[in-house]
Short mmCIF file of C-alpha atoms and ligand atoms in Angstrom, two decimals:
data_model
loop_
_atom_site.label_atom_id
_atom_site.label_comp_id
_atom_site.label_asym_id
_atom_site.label_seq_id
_atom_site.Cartn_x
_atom_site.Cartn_y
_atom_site.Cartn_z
CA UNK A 11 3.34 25.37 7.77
CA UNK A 12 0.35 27.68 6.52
CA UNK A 13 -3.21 27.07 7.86
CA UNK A 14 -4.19 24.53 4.39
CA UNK A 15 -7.40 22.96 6.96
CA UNK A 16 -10.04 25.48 4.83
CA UNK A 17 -8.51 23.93 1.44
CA UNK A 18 -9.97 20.25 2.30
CA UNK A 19 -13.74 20.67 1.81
CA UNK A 20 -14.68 17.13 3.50
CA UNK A 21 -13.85 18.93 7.00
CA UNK A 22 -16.85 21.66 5.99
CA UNK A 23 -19.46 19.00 4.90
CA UNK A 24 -18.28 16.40 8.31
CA UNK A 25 -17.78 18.87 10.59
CA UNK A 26 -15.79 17.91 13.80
CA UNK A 27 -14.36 14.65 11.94
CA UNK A 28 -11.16 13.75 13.17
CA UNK A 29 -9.61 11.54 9.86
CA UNK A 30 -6.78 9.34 11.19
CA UNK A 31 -6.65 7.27 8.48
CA UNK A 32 -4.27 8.85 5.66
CA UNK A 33 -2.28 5.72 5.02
CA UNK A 34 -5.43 4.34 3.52
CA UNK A 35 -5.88 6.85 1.68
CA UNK A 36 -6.10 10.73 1.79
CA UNK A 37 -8.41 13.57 1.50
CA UNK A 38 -8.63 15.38 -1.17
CA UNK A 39 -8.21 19.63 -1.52
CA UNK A 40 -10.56 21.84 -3.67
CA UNK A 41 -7.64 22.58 -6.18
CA UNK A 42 -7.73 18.57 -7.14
CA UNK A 43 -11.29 18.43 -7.23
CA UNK A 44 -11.80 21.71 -9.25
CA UNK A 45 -8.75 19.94 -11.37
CA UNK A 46 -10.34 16.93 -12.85
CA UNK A 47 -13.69 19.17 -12.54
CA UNK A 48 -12.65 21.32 -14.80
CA UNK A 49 -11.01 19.25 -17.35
CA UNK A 50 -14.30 17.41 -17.76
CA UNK A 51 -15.97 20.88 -18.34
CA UNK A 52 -13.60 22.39 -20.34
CA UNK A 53 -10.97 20.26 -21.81
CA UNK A 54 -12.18 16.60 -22.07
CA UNK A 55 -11.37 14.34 -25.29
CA UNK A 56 -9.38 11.01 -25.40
CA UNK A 57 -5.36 11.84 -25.72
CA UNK A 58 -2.60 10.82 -28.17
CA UNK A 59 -5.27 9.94 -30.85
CA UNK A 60 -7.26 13.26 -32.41
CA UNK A 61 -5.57 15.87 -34.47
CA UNK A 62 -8.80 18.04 -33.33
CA UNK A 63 -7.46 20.83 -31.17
CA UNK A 64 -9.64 19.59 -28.00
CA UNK A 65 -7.77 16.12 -28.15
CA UNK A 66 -4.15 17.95 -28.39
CA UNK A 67 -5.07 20.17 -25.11
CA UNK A 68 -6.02 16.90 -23.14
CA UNK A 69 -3.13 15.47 -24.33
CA UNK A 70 -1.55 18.62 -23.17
CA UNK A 71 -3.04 18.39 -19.81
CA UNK A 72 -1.85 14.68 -19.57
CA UNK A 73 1.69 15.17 -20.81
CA UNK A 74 2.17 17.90 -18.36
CA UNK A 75 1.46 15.98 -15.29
CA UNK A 76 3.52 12.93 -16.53
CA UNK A 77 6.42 16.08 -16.32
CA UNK A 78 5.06 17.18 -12.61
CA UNK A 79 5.45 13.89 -11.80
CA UNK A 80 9.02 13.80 -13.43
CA UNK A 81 9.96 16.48 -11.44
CA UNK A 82 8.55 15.68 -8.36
CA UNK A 83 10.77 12.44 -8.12
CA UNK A 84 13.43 13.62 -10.02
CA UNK A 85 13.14 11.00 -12.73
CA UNK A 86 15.54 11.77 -15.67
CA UNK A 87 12.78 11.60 -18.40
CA UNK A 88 9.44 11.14 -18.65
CA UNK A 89 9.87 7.80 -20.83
CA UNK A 90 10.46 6.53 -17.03
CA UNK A 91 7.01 7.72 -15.91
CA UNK A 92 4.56 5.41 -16.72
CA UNK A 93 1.01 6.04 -15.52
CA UNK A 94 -0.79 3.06 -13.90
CA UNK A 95 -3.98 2.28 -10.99
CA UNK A 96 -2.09 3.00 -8.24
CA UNK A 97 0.93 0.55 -6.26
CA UNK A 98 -0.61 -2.49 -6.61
CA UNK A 99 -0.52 -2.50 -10.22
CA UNK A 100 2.70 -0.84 -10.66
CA UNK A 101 4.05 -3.58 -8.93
CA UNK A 102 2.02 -6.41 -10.65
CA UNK A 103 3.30 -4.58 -13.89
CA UNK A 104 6.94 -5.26 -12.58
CA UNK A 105 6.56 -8.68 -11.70
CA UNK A 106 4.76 -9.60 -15.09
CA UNK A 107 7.26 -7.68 -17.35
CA UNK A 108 10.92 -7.51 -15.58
CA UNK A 109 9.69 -10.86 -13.77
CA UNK A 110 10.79 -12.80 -17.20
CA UNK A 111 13.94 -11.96 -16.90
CA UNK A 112 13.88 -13.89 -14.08
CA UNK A 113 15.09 -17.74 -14.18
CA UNK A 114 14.69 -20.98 -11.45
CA UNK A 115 16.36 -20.19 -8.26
CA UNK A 116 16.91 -17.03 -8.62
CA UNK A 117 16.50 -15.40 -5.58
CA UNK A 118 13.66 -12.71 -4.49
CA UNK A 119 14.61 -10.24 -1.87
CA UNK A 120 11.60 -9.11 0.40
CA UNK A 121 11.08 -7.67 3.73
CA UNK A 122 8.77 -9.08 6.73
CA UNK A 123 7.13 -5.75 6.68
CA UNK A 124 5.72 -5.85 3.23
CA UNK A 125 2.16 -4.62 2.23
CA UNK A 126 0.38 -7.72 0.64
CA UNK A 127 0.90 -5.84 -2.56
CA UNK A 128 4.60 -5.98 -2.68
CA UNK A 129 4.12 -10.36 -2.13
CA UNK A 130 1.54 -11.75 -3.43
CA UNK A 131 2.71 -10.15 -7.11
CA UNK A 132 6.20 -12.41 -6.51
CA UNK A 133 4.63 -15.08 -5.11
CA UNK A 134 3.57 -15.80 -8.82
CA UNK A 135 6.88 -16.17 -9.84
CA UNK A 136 7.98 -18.69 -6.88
CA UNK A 137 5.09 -21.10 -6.50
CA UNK A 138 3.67 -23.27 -9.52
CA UNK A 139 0.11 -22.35 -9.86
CA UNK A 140 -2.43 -25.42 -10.05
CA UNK A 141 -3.80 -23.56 -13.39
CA UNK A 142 -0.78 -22.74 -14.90
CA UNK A 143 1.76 -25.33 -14.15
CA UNK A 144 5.03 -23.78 -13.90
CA UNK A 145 5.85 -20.20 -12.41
CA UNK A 146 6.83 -17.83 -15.09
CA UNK A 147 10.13 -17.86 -13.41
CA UNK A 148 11.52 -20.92 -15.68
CA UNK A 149 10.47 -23.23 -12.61
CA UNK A 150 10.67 -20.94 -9.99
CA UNK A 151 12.11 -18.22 -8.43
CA UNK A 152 13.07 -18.20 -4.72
CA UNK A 153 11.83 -15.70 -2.24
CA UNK A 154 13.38 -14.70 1.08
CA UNK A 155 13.19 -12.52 3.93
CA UNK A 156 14.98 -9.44 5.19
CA UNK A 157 13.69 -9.96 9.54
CA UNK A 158 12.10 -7.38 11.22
CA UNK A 159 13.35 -6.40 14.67
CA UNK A 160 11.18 -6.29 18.13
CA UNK A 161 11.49 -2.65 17.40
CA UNK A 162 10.23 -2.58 13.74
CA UNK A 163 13.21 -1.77 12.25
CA UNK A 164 14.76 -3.87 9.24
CA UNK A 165 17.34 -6.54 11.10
CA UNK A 166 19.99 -5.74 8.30
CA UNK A 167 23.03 -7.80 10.40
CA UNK A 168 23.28 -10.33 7.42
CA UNK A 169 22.44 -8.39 4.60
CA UNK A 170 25.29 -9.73 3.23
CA UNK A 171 24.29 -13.42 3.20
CA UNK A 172 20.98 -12.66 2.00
CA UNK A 173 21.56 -11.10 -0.66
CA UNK A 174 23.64 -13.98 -2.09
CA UNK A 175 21.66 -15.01 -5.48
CA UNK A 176 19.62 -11.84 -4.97
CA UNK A 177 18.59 -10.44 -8.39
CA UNK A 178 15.85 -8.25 -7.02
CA UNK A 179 15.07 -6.75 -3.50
CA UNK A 180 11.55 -5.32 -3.49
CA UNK A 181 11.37 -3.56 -0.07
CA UNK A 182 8.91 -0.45 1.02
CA UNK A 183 10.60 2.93 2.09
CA UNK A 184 8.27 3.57 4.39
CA UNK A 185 6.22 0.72 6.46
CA UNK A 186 2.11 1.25 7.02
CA UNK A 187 2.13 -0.36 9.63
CA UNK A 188 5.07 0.59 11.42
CA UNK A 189 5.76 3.62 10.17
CA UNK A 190 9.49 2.66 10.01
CA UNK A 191 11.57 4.59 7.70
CA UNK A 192 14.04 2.29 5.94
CA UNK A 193 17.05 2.86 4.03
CA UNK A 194 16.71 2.48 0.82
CA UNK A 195 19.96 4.26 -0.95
CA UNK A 196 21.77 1.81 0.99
CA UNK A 197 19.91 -1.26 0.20
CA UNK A 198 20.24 0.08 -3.16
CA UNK A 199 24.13 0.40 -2.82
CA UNK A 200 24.23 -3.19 -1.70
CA UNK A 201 21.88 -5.07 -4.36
CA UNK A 202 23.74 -2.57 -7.11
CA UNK A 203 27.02 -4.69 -5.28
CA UNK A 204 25.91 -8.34 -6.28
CA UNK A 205 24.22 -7.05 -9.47
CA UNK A 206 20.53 -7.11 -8.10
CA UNK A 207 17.67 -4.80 -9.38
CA UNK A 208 15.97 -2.89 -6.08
CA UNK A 209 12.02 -2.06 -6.46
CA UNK A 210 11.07 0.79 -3.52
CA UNK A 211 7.62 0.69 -2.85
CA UNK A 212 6.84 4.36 -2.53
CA UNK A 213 3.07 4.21 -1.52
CA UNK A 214 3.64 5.63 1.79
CA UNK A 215 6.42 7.42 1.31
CA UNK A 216 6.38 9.50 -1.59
CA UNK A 217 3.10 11.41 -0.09
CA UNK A 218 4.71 11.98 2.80
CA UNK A 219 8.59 12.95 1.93
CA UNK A 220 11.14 14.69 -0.47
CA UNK A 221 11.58 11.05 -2.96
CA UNK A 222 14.23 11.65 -5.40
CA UNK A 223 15.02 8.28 -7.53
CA UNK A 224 18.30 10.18 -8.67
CA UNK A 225 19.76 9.86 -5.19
CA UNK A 226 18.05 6.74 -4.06
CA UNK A 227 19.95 5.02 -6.91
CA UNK A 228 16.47 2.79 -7.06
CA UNK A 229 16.05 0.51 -10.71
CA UNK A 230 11.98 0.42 -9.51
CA UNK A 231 9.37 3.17 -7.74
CA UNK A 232 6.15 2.44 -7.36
CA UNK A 233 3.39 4.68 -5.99
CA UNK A 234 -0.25 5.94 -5.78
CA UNK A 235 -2.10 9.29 -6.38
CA UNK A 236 -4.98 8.73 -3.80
CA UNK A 237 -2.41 8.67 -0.76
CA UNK A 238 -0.85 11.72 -1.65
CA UNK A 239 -3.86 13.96 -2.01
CA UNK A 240 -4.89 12.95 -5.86
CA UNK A 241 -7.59 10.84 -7.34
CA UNK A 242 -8.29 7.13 -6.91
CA UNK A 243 -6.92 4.78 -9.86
CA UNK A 244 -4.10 6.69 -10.92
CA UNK A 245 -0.52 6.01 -9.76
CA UNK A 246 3.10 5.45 -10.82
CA UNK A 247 5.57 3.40 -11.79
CA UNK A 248 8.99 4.66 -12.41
CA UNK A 249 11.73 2.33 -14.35
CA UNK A 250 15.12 3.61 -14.71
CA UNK A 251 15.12 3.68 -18.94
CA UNK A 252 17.80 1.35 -19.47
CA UNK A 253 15.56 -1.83 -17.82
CA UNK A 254 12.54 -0.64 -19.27
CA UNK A 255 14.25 -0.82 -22.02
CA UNK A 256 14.70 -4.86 -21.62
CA UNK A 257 11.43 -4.86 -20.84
CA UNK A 258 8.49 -6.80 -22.49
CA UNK A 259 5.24 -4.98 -22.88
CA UNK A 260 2.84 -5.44 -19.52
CA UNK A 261 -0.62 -5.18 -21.80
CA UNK A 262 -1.29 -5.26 -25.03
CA UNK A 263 -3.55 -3.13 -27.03
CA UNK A 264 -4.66 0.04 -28.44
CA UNK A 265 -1.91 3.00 -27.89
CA UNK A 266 0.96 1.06 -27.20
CA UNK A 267 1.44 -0.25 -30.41
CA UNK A 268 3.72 1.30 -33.51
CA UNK A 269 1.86 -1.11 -36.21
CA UNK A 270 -0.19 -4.09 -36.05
CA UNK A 271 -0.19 -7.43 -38.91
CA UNK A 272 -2.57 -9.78 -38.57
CA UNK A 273 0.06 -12.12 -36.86
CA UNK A 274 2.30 -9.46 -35.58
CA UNK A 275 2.56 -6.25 -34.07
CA UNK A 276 5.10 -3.76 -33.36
CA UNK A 277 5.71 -1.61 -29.49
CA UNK A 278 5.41 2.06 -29.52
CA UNK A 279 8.23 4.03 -28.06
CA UNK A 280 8.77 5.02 -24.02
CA UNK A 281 6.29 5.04 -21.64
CA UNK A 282 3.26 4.23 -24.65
CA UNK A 283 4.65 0.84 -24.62
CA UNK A 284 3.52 0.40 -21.37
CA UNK A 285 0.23 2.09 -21.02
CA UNK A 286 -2.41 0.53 -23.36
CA UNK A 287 -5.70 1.62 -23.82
CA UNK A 288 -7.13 4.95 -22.80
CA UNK A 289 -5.38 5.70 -19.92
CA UNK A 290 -6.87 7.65 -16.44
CA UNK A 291 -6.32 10.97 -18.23
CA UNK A 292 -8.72 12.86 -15.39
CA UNK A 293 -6.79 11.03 -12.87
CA UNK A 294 -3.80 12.10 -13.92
CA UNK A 295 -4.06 15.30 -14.38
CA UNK A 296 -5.99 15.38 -10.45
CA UNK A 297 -2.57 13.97 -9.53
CA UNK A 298 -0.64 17.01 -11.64
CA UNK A 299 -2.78 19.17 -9.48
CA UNK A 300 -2.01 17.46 -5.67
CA UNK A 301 1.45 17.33 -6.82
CA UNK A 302 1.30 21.05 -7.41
CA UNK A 303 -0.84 21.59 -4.01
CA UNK A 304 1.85 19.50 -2.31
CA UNK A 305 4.75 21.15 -3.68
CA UNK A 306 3.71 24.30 -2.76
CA UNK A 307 2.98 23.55 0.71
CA UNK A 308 6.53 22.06 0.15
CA UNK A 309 7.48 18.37 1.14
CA UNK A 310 10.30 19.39 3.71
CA UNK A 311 7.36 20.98 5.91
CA UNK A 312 5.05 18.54 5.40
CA UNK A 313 7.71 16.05 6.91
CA UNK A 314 8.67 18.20 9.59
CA UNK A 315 5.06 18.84 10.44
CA UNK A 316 4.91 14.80 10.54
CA UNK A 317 7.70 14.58 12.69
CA UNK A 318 6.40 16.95 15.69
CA UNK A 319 2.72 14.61 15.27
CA UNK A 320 4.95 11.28 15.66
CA UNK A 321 6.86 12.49 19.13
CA UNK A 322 3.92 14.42 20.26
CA UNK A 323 1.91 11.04 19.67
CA UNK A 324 4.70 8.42 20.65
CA UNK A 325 4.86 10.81 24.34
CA UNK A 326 0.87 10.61 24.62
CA UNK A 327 0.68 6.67 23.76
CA UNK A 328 3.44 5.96 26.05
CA UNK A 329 1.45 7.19 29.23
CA UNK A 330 -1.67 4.87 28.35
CA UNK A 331 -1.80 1.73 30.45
CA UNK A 332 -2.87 -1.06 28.69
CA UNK A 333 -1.61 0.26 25.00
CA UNK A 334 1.03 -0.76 23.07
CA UNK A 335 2.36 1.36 20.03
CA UNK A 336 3.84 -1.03 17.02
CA UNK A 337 7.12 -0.06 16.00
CA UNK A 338 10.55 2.30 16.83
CA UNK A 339 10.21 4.84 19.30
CA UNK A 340 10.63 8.29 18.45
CA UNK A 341 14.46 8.62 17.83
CA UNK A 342 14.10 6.22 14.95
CA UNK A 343 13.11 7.60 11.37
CA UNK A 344 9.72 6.85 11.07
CA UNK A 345 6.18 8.30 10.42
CA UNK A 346 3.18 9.20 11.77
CA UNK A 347 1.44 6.48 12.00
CA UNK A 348 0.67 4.40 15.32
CA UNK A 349 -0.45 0.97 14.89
CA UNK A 350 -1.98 0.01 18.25
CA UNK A 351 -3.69 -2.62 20.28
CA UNK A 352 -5.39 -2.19 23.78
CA UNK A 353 -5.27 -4.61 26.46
CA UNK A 354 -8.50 -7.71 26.15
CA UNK A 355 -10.28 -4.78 23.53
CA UNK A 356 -10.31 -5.98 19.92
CA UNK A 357 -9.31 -3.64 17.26
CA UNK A 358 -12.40 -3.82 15.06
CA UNK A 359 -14.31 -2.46 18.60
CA UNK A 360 -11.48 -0.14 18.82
CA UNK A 361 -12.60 1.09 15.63
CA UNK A 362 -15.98 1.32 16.24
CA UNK A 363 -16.38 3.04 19.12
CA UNK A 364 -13.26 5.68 18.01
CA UNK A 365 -15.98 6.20 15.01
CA UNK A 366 -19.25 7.01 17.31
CA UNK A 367 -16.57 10.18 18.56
CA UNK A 368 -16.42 11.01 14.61
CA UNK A 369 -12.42 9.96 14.68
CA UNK A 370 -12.00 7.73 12.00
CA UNK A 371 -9.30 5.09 12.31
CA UNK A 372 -8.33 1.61 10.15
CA UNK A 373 -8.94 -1.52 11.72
CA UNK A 374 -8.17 -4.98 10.71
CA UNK A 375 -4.18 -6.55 9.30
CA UNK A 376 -3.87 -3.34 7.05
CA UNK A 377 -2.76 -6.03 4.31
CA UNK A 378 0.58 -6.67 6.10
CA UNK A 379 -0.57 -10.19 7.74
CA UNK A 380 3.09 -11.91 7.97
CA UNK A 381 3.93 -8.53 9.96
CA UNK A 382 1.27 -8.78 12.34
CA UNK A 383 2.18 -12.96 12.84
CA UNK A 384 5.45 -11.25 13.57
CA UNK A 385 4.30 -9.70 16.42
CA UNK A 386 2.14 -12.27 17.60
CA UNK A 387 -1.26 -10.29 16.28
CA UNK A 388 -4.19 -10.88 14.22
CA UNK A 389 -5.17 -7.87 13.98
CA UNK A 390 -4.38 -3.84 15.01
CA UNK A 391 -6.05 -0.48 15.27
CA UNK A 392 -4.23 2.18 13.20
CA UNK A 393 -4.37 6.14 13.04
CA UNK A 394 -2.11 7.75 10.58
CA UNK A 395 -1.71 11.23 10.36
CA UNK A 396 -1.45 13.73 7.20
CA UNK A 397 -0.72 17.35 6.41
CA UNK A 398 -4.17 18.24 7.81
CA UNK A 399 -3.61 16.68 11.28
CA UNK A 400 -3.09 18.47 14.28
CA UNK A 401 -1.63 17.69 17.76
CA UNK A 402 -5.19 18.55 18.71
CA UNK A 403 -6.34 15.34 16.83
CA UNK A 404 -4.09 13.19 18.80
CA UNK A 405 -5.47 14.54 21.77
CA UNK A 406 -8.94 13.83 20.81
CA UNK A 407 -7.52 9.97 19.83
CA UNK A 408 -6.08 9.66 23.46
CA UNK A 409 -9.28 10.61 25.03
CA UNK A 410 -11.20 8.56 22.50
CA UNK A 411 -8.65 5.52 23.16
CA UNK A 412 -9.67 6.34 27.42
CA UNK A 413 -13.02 5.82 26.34
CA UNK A 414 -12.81 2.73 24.74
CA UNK A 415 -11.09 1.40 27.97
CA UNK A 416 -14.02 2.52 30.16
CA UNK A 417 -16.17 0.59 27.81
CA UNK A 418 -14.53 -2.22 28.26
CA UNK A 419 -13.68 -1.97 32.27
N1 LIG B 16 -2.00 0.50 1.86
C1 LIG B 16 -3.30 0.89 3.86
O1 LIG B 16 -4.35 1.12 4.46
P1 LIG B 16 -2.83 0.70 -3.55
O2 LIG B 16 -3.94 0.02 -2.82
O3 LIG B 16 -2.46 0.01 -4.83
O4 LIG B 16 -3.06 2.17 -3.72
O5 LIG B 16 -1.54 0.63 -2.59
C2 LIG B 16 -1.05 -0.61 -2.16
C3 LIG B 16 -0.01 -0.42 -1.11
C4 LIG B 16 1.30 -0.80 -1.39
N2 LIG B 16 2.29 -0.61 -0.51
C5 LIG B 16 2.05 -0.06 0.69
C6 LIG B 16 3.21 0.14 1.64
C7 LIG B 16 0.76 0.33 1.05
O6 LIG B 16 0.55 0.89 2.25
C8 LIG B 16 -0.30 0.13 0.13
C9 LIG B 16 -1.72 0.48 0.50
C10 LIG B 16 -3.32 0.89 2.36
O7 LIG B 16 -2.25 0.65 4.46
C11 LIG B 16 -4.44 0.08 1.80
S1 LIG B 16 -4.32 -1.61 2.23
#
């Protein structure tokens, strides 16, 4: 992979930082910044609404990335690409829209390895809510659990039974805690089986991986332009047309309406329906531009790079005493990212002291807290790695982890 270090700028003004902590959320190269920099300087006006010519380039500029996007996942048309915040809201947009299709005991498929983001949204359907009375859900959908192994892989030995009743799995491709790289085409192959809708949560894997929705066979793809190099508070959520189609309107407003009565109103076509207001035009167009920075770095490398940093790592962690790595070992498809805890040290002083040797490092349930009661914690330290991390930097971790265990001896 070419030397793209010089391209991040945060690495000249922190010199020496070692930034483990992608899966939060990514750093950002000067083509991004110099992206939404210039379209503020040159280009700015709100989109879809002027017939001045500085309004049609910014709706240009937006347009465009909702096709680098397109292309980037393989979506069949843009009326499937529908700009959002990031994952969270993708998802919430999913559960508000396609969840009233949804009737009482229907049954939600989730996995024990879920980022709070992909529950808490179809929790709202299940449980009656003292404000609201009933769940959406026509009394309540029912939500259950694909198991997570010792290992951290999904136990899939019953899929069969539980996915009787399914009418949605909502699963993540790629775990942040983990790091475990599930199988989504075939999830997909068995929920198409018993008629069930299957929502990937792409936040950690689209950054990191060649996506393609095409192949996945996925109804739902949700994911976020900060992890994957771009701005914060743009991301995307992809619906295969013919559901979005059956969809009701997330938001109502300005933009993704055709006409408005005083009583009535009328939905725009595909994806306007679905984005009202003035949308993160800047955003989107930094996320054009880390699309096109990640693209030409190309996403094979980038997950080959990934894949020397997780055995390199894995090999390093396993000779610690006193350390234990969450999740598969290296022969497993997963990522780099190595949740950890150390022996009678807790994480949030793990974190601390990693940061007085300028390696920066997420501390805390990473907003997967039934996975950590899976394994029995409250709490890990976690380093994920990115196209700008180095076996170097996992050195520097391992004698930064020996440190903290001197501390604490
Ligand atoms: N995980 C992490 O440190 P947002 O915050 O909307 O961009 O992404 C939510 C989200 C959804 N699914 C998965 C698998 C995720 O990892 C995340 C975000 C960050 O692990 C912040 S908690």
């Amino acid at each position: 992979m070419k030397n793209i270090f010089p391209d991040f700028p945060i690495f000249k003004t922190n010199p020496g930082l070692i930034y483990l902590d992608s899966a939060a959320s990514a750093q950002k190269p000067q083509a991004v910044i110099d992206a939404e920099k210039n379209f503020y300087e040159t280009s700015y006006a709100n989109v879809h609404r002027g017939i001045y010519a500085l309004s049609e380039k910014a709706t240009e500029l937006y347009e465009g990335s909702r096709e680098t996007v397109r292309k980037f996942i393989n979506a069949k048309s843009t009326k499937e690409i529908i700009f959002v915040r990031g994952a969270t809201e993708g998802i919430n947009l999913i559960a508000h829209s396609f969840g009233q299709q949804l009737r009482k005991d229907d049954v939600i498929l989730l996995s024990e390895m879920e980022h709070h983001a992909n529950i808490v949204p179809w929790q709202a359907l299940a449980t009656p809510s003292p404000l609201r009375g009933a769940p959406p859900a026509a009394g309540g959908a029912v939500l259950r659990w694909i198991p997570v192994t010792e290992s951290g892989d999904l136990d899939l030995t019953n899929i069969d039974e539980l996915l009787k009743g399914v009418k949605l799995v909502a699963v993540t491709q790629m775990s942040n805690v983990l790091g475990t790289v599930n199988d989504v085409q075939f999830l997909a192959d068995k929920a198409h089986a018993v008629g069930a809708k299957i929502l990937v949560d792409g936040a950690q894997s689209v950054p990191h991986m060649p996506v393609d929705v095409q192949k996945l066979n996925c109804d739902f793809l949700v994911f976020s332009g900060h992890k994957m190099l771009g701005p914060t508070g743009i991301g995307v959520v992809y619906i295969k047309q013919e559901i979005l189609e059956t969809m009701e309107p997330y938001q109502r407003g300005g933009n993704m309406i055709l006409e408005v009565k005083k009583n009535s109103a009328t939905w725009n076509g595909l994806p306007y329906k679905f984005e009202a207001g003035t949308p993160n035009i800047a955003g989107a167009i930094g996320l054009g531009a880390a699309i096109d920075y990640l693209q030409d770095v190309g996403m094979e490398k980038i997950w080959e790079h990934e894949q020397d940093l997780v055995k390199y790592g894995l090999a390093q962690f396993s000779v610690l005493k006193g350390v234990r790595v969450l999740g598969a070992d290296a022969t497993s498809a997963r990522s780099a990212i190595f949740a950890f805890d150390i022996d009678g040290v807790h994480p949030h002083d793990i974190g601390s002291i990693l940061d007085q040797q300028n390696i920066a490092v997420r501390a805390g349930h990473h907003c997967a807290q039934p996975l950590h009661e899976k394994f029995g914690l409250v709490a890990t330290a976690r380093a994920s790695c990115y196209l700008y991390n180095t076996k170097e930097d996992i050195d520097v971790l391992v004698a930064g982890i020996k440190k903290v265990q001197e501390t604490f001896t």
